[in-house]
CSV table of C-alpha atoms in Angstrom, one decimal:
chain,number,residue,atom,x,y,z
A,250,MET,CA,-29.5,-121.6,33.3
A,251,THR,CA,-33.2,-120.8,33.0
A,252,GLU,CA,-34.0,-117.1,33.6
A,253,ARG,CA,-36.2,-116.5,36.6
A,254,LEU,CA,-39.6,-115.0,35.8
A,255,GLU,CA,-39.1,-112.5,38.6
A,256,ASP,CA,-35.8,-111.3,37.1
A,257,ILE,CA,-37.3,-110.9,33.7
A,258,ALA,CA,-40.3,-108.9,35.1
A,259,LEU,CA,-37.9,-106.6,37.0
A,260,LYS,CA,-35.8,-106.0,33.9
A,261,MET,CA,-39.0,-105.1,32.0
A,262,MET,CA,-39.7,-102.5,34.7
A,263,SER,CA,-36.2,-100.9,34.6
A,264,SER,CA,-36.3,-97.4,35.9
A,265,GLY,CA,-37.1,-94.8,33.3
A,266,LYS,CA,-37.9,-97.4,30.6
A,267,GLY,CA,-41.2,-98.9,29.3
A,268,LEU,CA,-42.6,-101.2,26.7
A,269,LEU,CA,-43.2,-100.5,23.0
A,270,ALA,CA,-46.4,-102.2,21.9
A,271,ALA,CA,-45.6,-103.1,18.3
A,272,ASP,CA,-48.1,-106.0,18.3
A,273,GLU,CA,-50.8,-104.6,16.0
A,274,SER,CA,-52.6,-107.3,14.2
A,275,THR,CA,-52.5,-107.4,10.4
A,276,GLY,CA,-56.0,-105.8,10.3
A,277,THR,CA,-55.1,-103.0,12.7
A,278,ILE,CA,-51.8,-102.1,11.1
A,279,LYS,CA,-53.6,-101.9,7.8
A,280,LYS,CA,-55.9,-99.2,9.3
A,281,ARG,CA,-52.8,-97.3,10.5
A,282,PHE,CA,-51.1,-97.6,7.1
A,283,ASP,CA,-54.3,-96.4,5.4
A,284,THR,CA,-53.9,-93.1,7.2
A,285,ILE,CA,-50.6,-92.5,5.3
A,286,GLY,CA,-51.7,-94.1,2.0
A,287,LEU,CA,-49.4,-97.1,2.3
A,288,GLU,CA,-50.4,-100.6,1.3
A,289,SER,CA,-49.9,-103.1,4.1
A,290,THR,CA,-47.7,-105.9,2.9
A,291,GLU,CA,-45.3,-108.2,4.8
A,292,THR,CA,-42.4,-106.0,3.5
A,293,SER,CA,-44.0,-102.7,4.4
A,294,ARG,CA,-44.8,-104.0,7.9
A,295,ARG,CA,-41.3,-105.2,8.3
A,296,ASP,CA,-39.8,-101.9,7.1
A,297,TYR,CA,-41.9,-99.9,9.5
A,298,ARG,CA,-41.0,-102.0,12.5
A,299,GLU,CA,-37.4,-102.2,11.6
A,300,MET,CA,-37.3,-98.4,11.5
A,301,LEU,CA,-38.5,-98.3,15.1
A,302,PHE,CA,-36.3,-101.1,16.4
A,303,ARG,CA,-33.2,-99.5,14.8
A,304,THR,CA,-33.8,-96.1,16.6
A,305,ASP,CA,-30.8,-96.8,18.8
A,306,ALA,CA,-31.1,-93.9,21.3
A,307,ALA,CA,-34.8,-94.6,21.9
A,308,MET,CA,-34.4,-98.4,22.2
A,309,THR,CA,-31.3,-98.3,24.3
A,310,ASN,CA,-32.3,-95.6,26.8
A,311,CYS,CA,-36.1,-95.7,26.9
A,312,ILE,CA,-37.4,-99.2,25.9
A,313,SER,CA,-37.1,-102.3,28.1
A,314,GLY,CA,-39.2,-104.6,26.0
A,315,VAL,CA,-41.1,-104.9,22.7
A,316,ILE,CA,-44.4,-106.6,22.3
A,317,LEU,CA,-44.5,-108.3,18.9
A,318,TYR,CA,-47.1,-109.7,16.6
A,319,GLU,CA,-46.4,-113.3,15.6
A,320,GLU,CA,-45.4,-112.4,12.1
A,321,THR,CA,-42.7,-110.0,13.4
A,322,LEU,CA,-41.2,-112.4,15.9
A,323,PHE,CA,-40.0,-114.5,13.0
A,324,GLN,CA,-39.2,-111.7,10.5
A,325,LYS,CA,-35.8,-110.7,9.4
A,326,ALA,CA,-34.6,-107.1,8.6
A,327,ALA,CA,-33.8,-106.1,5.0
A,328,ASP,CA,-30.2,-107.1,5.6
A,329,GLY,CA,-31.2,-110.5,6.9
A,330,THR,CA,-30.8,-109.8,10.7
A,331,PRO,CA,-33.6,-111.3,12.7
A,332,LEU,CA,-35.7,-108.5,14.1
A,333,VAL,CA,-35.5,-110.2,17.5
A,334,ASP,CA,-31.8,-109.9,17.4
A,335,ILE,CA,-32.0,-106.1,16.8
A,336,ILE,CA,-34.2,-105.8,19.8
A,337,LYS,CA,-31.9,-107.8,22.0
A,338,ALA,CA,-28.8,-105.9,20.8
A,339,ALA,CA,-30.5,-102.7,22.1
A,340,GLY,CA,-30.8,-104.3,25.5
A,341,ALA,CA,-34.6,-104.8,25.3
A,342,ILE,CA,-36.6,-108.0,25.8
A,343,PRO,CA,-38.7,-109.4,22.9
A,344,GLY,CA,-42.3,-110.4,23.8
A,345,ILE,CA,-45.3,-111.7,21.9
A,346,LYS,CA,-49.0,-111.1,21.7
A,347,VAL,CA,-50.6,-114.5,22.1
A,348,ASP,CA,-54.4,-113.9,22.2
A,349,LYS,CA,-56.5,-114.3,19.1
A,350,GLY,CA,-58.6,-111.2,19.7
A,351,ALA,CA,-61.9,-110.3,21.3
A,352,LYS,CA,-64.9,-112.1,19.8
A,353,PRO,CA,-68.7,-111.6,20.5
A,354,GLN,CA,-69.6,-113.5,23.7
A,355,ALA,CA,-72.5,-115.9,23.2
A,356,LEU,CA,-75.7,-114.8,24.9
A,357,PHE,CA,-74.0,-111.5,26.1
A,358,PRO,CA,-75.1,-108.8,23.6
A,359,GLY,CA,-72.6,-106.0,23.2
A,360,GLU,CA,-69.8,-107.9,25.1
A,361,THR,CA,-66.8,-109.9,24.1
A,362,VAL,CA,-64.5,-112.6,25.3
A,363,THR,CA,-60.9,-113.0,24.2
A,364,GLU,CA,-60.1,-116.3,22.4
A,365,GLY,CA,-56.8,-118.1,21.9
A,366,LEU,CA,-56.4,-120.6,24.7
A,367,ASP,CA,-56.6,-123.6,22.4
A,368,GLY,CA,-53.1,-124.8,21.6
A,369,LEU,CA,-51.5,-122.0,23.6
A,370,ALA,CA,-49.2,-124.2,25.5
A,371,ASP,CA,-47.6,-125.5,22.3
A,372,ARG,CA,-47.4,-122.0,20.8
A,373,LEU,CA,-45.7,-120.7,23.9
A,374,LYS,CA,-42.9,-123.3,23.5
A,375,THR,CA,-42.4,-122.1,19.9
A,376,TYR,CA,-42.3,-118.5,21.0
A,377,TYR,CA,-39.9,-119.2,23.8
A,378,ASP,CA,-37.5,-121.0,21.3
A,379,ALA,CA,-37.8,-117.9,19.0
A,380,GLY,CA,-36.6,-115.6,21.8
A,381,ALA,CA,-39.8,-114.3,23.4
A,382,ARG,CA,-39.5,-114.0,27.2
A,383,PHE,CA,-42.8,-112.3,27.9
A,384,ALA,CA,-46.3,-112.5,26.5
A,385,LYS,CA,-49.5,-110.4,26.4
A,386,TRP,CA,-53.2,-111.2,26.5
A,387,ARG,CA,-55.9,-108.5,26.3
A,388,GLY,CA,-59.4,-108.8,27.7
A,389,VAL,CA,-61.8,-106.0,26.6
A,390,ILE,CA,-64.5,-104.6,28.9
A,391,ASN,CA,-67.1,-102.1,27.5
A,392,ILE,CA,-69.1,-99.7,29.6
A,393,GLY,CA,-72.6,-99.0,28.4
A,394,ASP,CA,-76.2,-99.3,29.3
A,395,GLY,CA,-76.3,-102.3,31.6
A,396,LEU,CA,-72.7,-103.1,30.7
A,397,PRO,CA,-70.5,-104.7,31.7
A,398,THR,CA,-72.1,-107.8,33.2
A,399,TRP,CA,-70.7,-110.1,35.8
A,400,GLY,CA,-70.7,-113.0,33.4
A,401,SER,CA,-68.7,-111.2,30.8
A,402,ILE,CA,-66.1,-109.9,33.3
A,403,LYS,CA,-65.7,-113.3,34.8
A,404,ALA,CA,-65.2,-115.0,31.4
A,405,ASP,CA,-62.4,-112.6,30.4
A,406,SER,CA,-60.9,-112.7,33.9
A,407,GLN,CA,-60.7,-116.5,33.9
A,408,ALA,CA,-59.2,-116.5,30.4
A,409,LEU,CA,-56.5,-114.0,31.6
A,410,ALA,CA,-55.7,-116.2,34.6
A,411,HIS,CA,-55.4,-119.4,32.5
A,412,TYR,CA,-53.2,-117.7,29.9
A,413,ALA,CA,-51.0,-116.3,32.7
A,414,ALA,CA,-50.5,-119.8,34.3
A,415,LEU,CA,-49.7,-121.3,30.9
A,416,SER,CA,-47.2,-118.6,30.2
A,417,GLN,CA,-45.4,-119.0,33.5
A,418,GLN,CA,-45.3,-122.7,33.0
A,419,ALA,CA,-43.4,-122.1,29.7
A,420,GLY,CA,-40.9,-119.7,31.4
A,421,ILE,CA,-42.6,-116.6,29.9
A,422,VAL,CA,-43.7,-113.6,32.0
A,423,PRO,CA,-47.4,-112.8,31.4
A,424,ILE,CA,-48.6,-109.3,30.8
A,425,VAL,CA,-52.1,-109.3,32.1
A,426,GLU,CA,-54.2,-106.7,30.2
A,427,PRO,CA,-57.8,-106.2,31.3
A,428,GLU,CA,-58.8,-103.0,29.4
A,429,VAL,CA,-61.9,-101.1,30.3
A,430,LEU,CA,-62.5,-99.1,27.1
A,431,MET,CA,-62.6,-95.3,27.2
A,432,ASP,CA,-63.6,-95.2,23.5
A,433,GLY,CA,-66.2,-98.1,23.6
A,434,LYS,CA,-69.8,-97.6,22.7
A,435,PRO,CA,-71.2,-95.1,23.6
A,436,GLY,CA,-68.1,-93.8,25.3
A,437,THR,CA,-70.1,-91.3,27.4
A,438,HIS,CA,-69.4,-92.7,30.9
A,439,SER,CA,-68.1,-90.6,33.7
A,440,ILE,CA,-64.7,-91.0,35.3
A,441,ASP,CA,-66.4,-92.3,38.5
A,442,ARG,CA,-68.2,-95.0,36.5
A,443,CYS,CA,-64.8,-95.9,35.0
A,444,ALA,CA,-63.3,-96.1,38.5
A,445,GLU,CA,-66.2,-98.4,39.6
A,446,VAL,CA,-65.9,-100.8,36.7
A,447,THR,CA,-62.0,-100.8,36.7
A,448,GLU,CA,-62.0,-101.7,40.4
A,449,TRP,CA,-64.6,-104.5,39.9
A,450,VAL,CA,-62.5,-105.9,37.0
A,451,LEU,CA,-59.2,-105.8,38.8
A,452,ARG,CA,-60.6,-107.4,42.0
A,453,THR,CA,-62.0,-110.2,39.9
A,454,VAL,CA,-58.7,-110.6,37.9
A,455,PHE,CA,-56.5,-110.9,40.9
A,456,THR,CA,-58.9,-113.4,42.6
A,457,ASP,CA,-58.7,-115.6,39.5
A,458,LEU,CA,-54.9,-115.2,39.2
A,459,TYR,CA,-54.6,-116.3,42.8
A,460,ASP,CA,-56.9,-119.3,42.2
A,461,ALA,CA,-54.8,-120.2,39.1
A,462,ARG,CA,-51.6,-120.2,41.3
A,463,VAL,CA,-50.0,-117.5,39.2
A,464,ASN,CA,-46.8,-116.1,40.7
A,465,LEU,CA,-47.6,-112.4,41.1
A,466,GLU,CA,-43.9,-111.5,41.4
A,467,GLY,CA,-43.4,-113.0,37.9
A,468,MET,CA,-46.1,-111.0,36.0
A,469,ILE,CA,-46.9,-107.4,34.9
A,470,LEU,CA,-50.2,-105.7,34.9
A,471,LYS,CA,-51.3,-103.7,31.9
A,472,PRO,CA,-54.4,-101.8,32.9
A,473,ASN,CA,-56.3,-98.8,31.6
A,474,MET,CA,-56.0,-95.5,33.4
A,475,VAL,CA,-59.2,-94.4,35.2
A,476,ILE,CA,-60.6,-91.8,32.8
A,477,ASP,CA,-63.9,-90.6,31.5
A,478,GLY,CA,-65.3,-91.8,28.2
A,479,LYS,CA,-64.0,-90.5,25.0
A,480,ASN,CA,-67.2,-88.7,24.3
A,481,ALA,CA,-67.5,-87.2,27.8
A,482,ARG,CA,-64.0,-85.9,28.5
A,483,LYS,CA,-64.0,-83.5,31.4
A,484,ALA,CA,-61.5,-84.8,33.9
A,485,SER,CA,-58.2,-83.0,34.6
A,486,VAL,CA,-54.8,-84.6,34.5
A,487,GLU,CA,-54.7,-84.4,38.3
A,488,GLU,CA,-58.1,-86.2,38.7
A,489,VAL,CA,-57.2,-89.0,36.3
A,490,ALA,CA,-54.0,-89.6,38.3
A,491,GLU,CA,-55.8,-89.4,41.7
A,492,LYS,CA,-58.6,-91.8,40.8
A,493,THR,CA,-56.3,-94.2,38.9
A,494,VAL,CA,-54.0,-94.5,41.9
A,495,LYS,CA,-56.9,-94.9,44.3
A,496,VAL,CA,-58.3,-97.9,42.3
A,497,LEU,CA,-54.9,-99.5,41.9
A,498,LYS,CA,-54.0,-99.2,45.6
A,499,ALA,CA,-57.4,-100.8,46.4
A,500,THR,CA,-56.9,-103.8,44.1
A,501,VAL,CA,-53.3,-104.6,43.0
A,502,PRO,CA,-51.2,-106.6,45.5
A,503,SER,CA,-47.8,-105.0,46.3
A,504,ALA,CA,-46.2,-108.3,45.2
A,505,VAL,CA,-46.8,-107.4,41.6
A,506,PRO,CA,-43.5,-105.8,40.4
A,507,GLY,CA,-44.9,-103.4,37.9
A,508,ILE,CA,-47.7,-101.7,36.2
A,509,ALA,CA,-47.4,-100.7,32.5
A,510,PHE,CA,-50.3,-98.7,31.4
A,511,LEU,CA,-52.0,-98.9,28.0
A,512,SER,CA,-52.8,-95.6,26.3
A,513,GLY,CA,-56.3,-96.7,25.3
A,514,GLY,CA,-57.4,-94.0,22.9
A,515,GLN,CA,-55.7,-91.1,24.7
A,516,THR,CA,-53.6,-88.7,22.6
A,517,SER,CA,-49.9,-89.1,22.7
A,518,GLU,CA,-49.4,-86.1,25.0
A,519,GLU,CA,-52.4,-87.0,27.3
A,520,ALA,CA,-50.9,-90.5,27.9
A,521,THR,CA,-47.6,-89.0,28.8
A,522,ALA,CA,-49.0,-86.3,31.0
A,523,HIS,CA,-51.2,-88.7,33.0
A,524,LEU,CA,-48.3,-91.2,33.5
A,525,SER,CA,-46.0,-88.4,34.7
A,526,ALA,CA,-48.7,-87.1,37.2
A,527,ILE,CA,-49.2,-90.6,38.6
A,528,ASN,CA,-45.4,-91.1,39.2
A,529,ALA,CA,-44.8,-87.5,40.4
A,530,GLY,CA,-47.6,-87.2,42.9
A,531,TYR,CA,-47.9,-90.5,44.7
A,532,ASP,CA,-45.8,-93.0,46.7
A,533,LEU,CA,-46.5,-96.3,44.9
A,534,PRO,CA,-45.6,-99.9,45.9
A,535,TRP,CA,-45.0,-100.9,42.2
A,536,SER,CA,-42.8,-99.5,39.4
A,537,VAL,CA,-45.2,-97.7,37.1
A,538,THR,CA,-44.5,-97.1,33.4
A,539,PHE,CA,-45.9,-97.2,29.9
A,540,SER,CA,-46.8,-100.0,27.4
A,541,TYR,CA,-47.9,-97.8,24.6
A,542,GLY,CA,-48.6,-98.5,20.9
A,543,ARG,CA,-50.3,-95.7,19.1
A,544,ALA,CA,-49.1,-93.1,21.8
A,545,LEU,CA,-45.5,-94.0,21.0
A,546,GLN,CA,-45.8,-94.6,17.3
A,547,GLU,CA,-48.4,-92.2,15.7
A,548,THR,CA,-46.1,-89.3,15.1
A,549,ALA,CA,-43.3,-91.6,13.9
A,550,LEU,CA,-45.7,-93.3,11.4
A,551,HIS,CA,-46.8,-90.0,9.9
A,552,ALA,CA,-43.2,-88.6,9.8
A,553,TRP,CA,-42.1,-91.7,7.9
A,554,GLY,CA,-45.1,-91.9,5.6
A,555,GLY,CA,-43.9,-95.2,4.1
A,556,LYS,CA,-40.9,-93.6,2.3
A,557,ALA,CA,-37.3,-94.7,2.6
A,558,GLU,CA,-36.1,-91.1,2.5
A,559,ASN,CA,-38.1,-90.3,5.6
A,560,VAL,CA,-36.7,-93.1,7.9
A,561,ALA,CA,-34.6,-90.6,9.8
A,562,ALA,CA,-37.6,-88.3,10.3
A,563,GLY,CA,-39.6,-91.2,11.6
A,564,GLN,CA,-36.9,-92.2,14.0
A,565,ARG,CA,-36.6,-88.7,15.3
A,566,ALA,CA,-40.3,-88.6,16.0
A,567,PHE,CA,-40.2,-92.0,17.7
A,568,ARG,CA,-37.2,-91.0,19.8
A,569,HIS,CA,-39.0,-87.9,21.0
A,570,ARG,CA,-42.0,-89.7,22.2
A,571,ALA,CA,-39.9,-92.4,23.8
A,572,GLU,CA,-37.9,-89.8,25.6
A,573,MET,CA,-41.0,-87.9,26.8
A,574,ASN,CA,-42.5,-91.2,28.2
A,575,SER,CA,-39.2,-92.1,29.8
A,576,LEU,CA,-39.4,-88.8,31.7
A,577,ALA,CA,-43.0,-89.5,32.6
A,578,ALA,CA,-42.0,-92.9,34.0
A,579,LEU,CA,-39.8,-91.0,36.4
A,580,GLY,CA,-42.4,-88.4,37.1
A,581,ASN,CA,-40.3,-85.7,35.4
A,582,TRP,CA,-42.2,-84.8,32.3
A,583,THR,CA,-43.5,-81.2,31.8
A,584,GLN,CA,-45.2,-79.4,29.0
A,585,GLU,CA,-42.2,-77.1,28.8
A,586,LEU,CA,-39.9,-80.1,28.2
A,587,GLU,CA,-42.4,-81.4,25.6
A,588,LYS,CA,-42.3,-78.1,23.7
A,589,ALA,CA,-38.5,-77.6,24.0
A,590,ALA,CA,-37.5,-81.0,22.7
């Protein structure tokens, strides 16, 4: 029997669990590996991700789904077990990043549009057969002098809606990710400017999703938090939580089952603290959790260092961050728990 999109989405938003974004492109993971002096090869990328996926306590108790890069979806562990099967054995759902990245938008200096719609319907069938039950597509919005423009927001919004419709047609839950960058150029905007742009973007996205006949109960939203620019950080944890919730309540229909935040340039502990404050302080119509990449993985990557003898240390670091974010998804994280763990 075909799984209902709504049921998959609800499982992705299981209480106290969130998503591990392990979908770094080959170029991005090379940059991460460069920080530990490790060459990025198919084998080293596999070993790193296998280390994470085999962290049983973290995967079983804290992770509901894993976003994969295409290479990883078809990779096998060192012992020949498909990585997808390791994820499933932990009770998590395999997913797949399907966009082809943000490219410069013609006639819109300083802005991008995400590509990857060509051939997507056929790729989604292949991904479904390989075990993927959700997908992710990221649109990127930069705040700057005169940016963003309506034309750029609209182009990315329509691409997100088209992708979401194609995904649902293939039996795959779409994660819709419109990211207003905190670390874009110049990254000096205020939290109020971020709130204004984020509200503009989300209103546009949900209008286009509706026009594309996307089933809101069978999708997940992956937005940025409302936060000041990376080079202008002043906002408190409480202010980030307050303004994020205000924007979401003004734009996100209650039919959407869940919101899984991206970390978007925040430190690991910042991303955890903000998520916990949002869940602890507000009555929300959606499940709210994490869909973190670097904020879940950075300490694990450095603890591992690319060395087989450090796998256990890497797994301990990953488990710690997963457990802290699991607490945050319930609104129960505190700095005291962070330090005590």
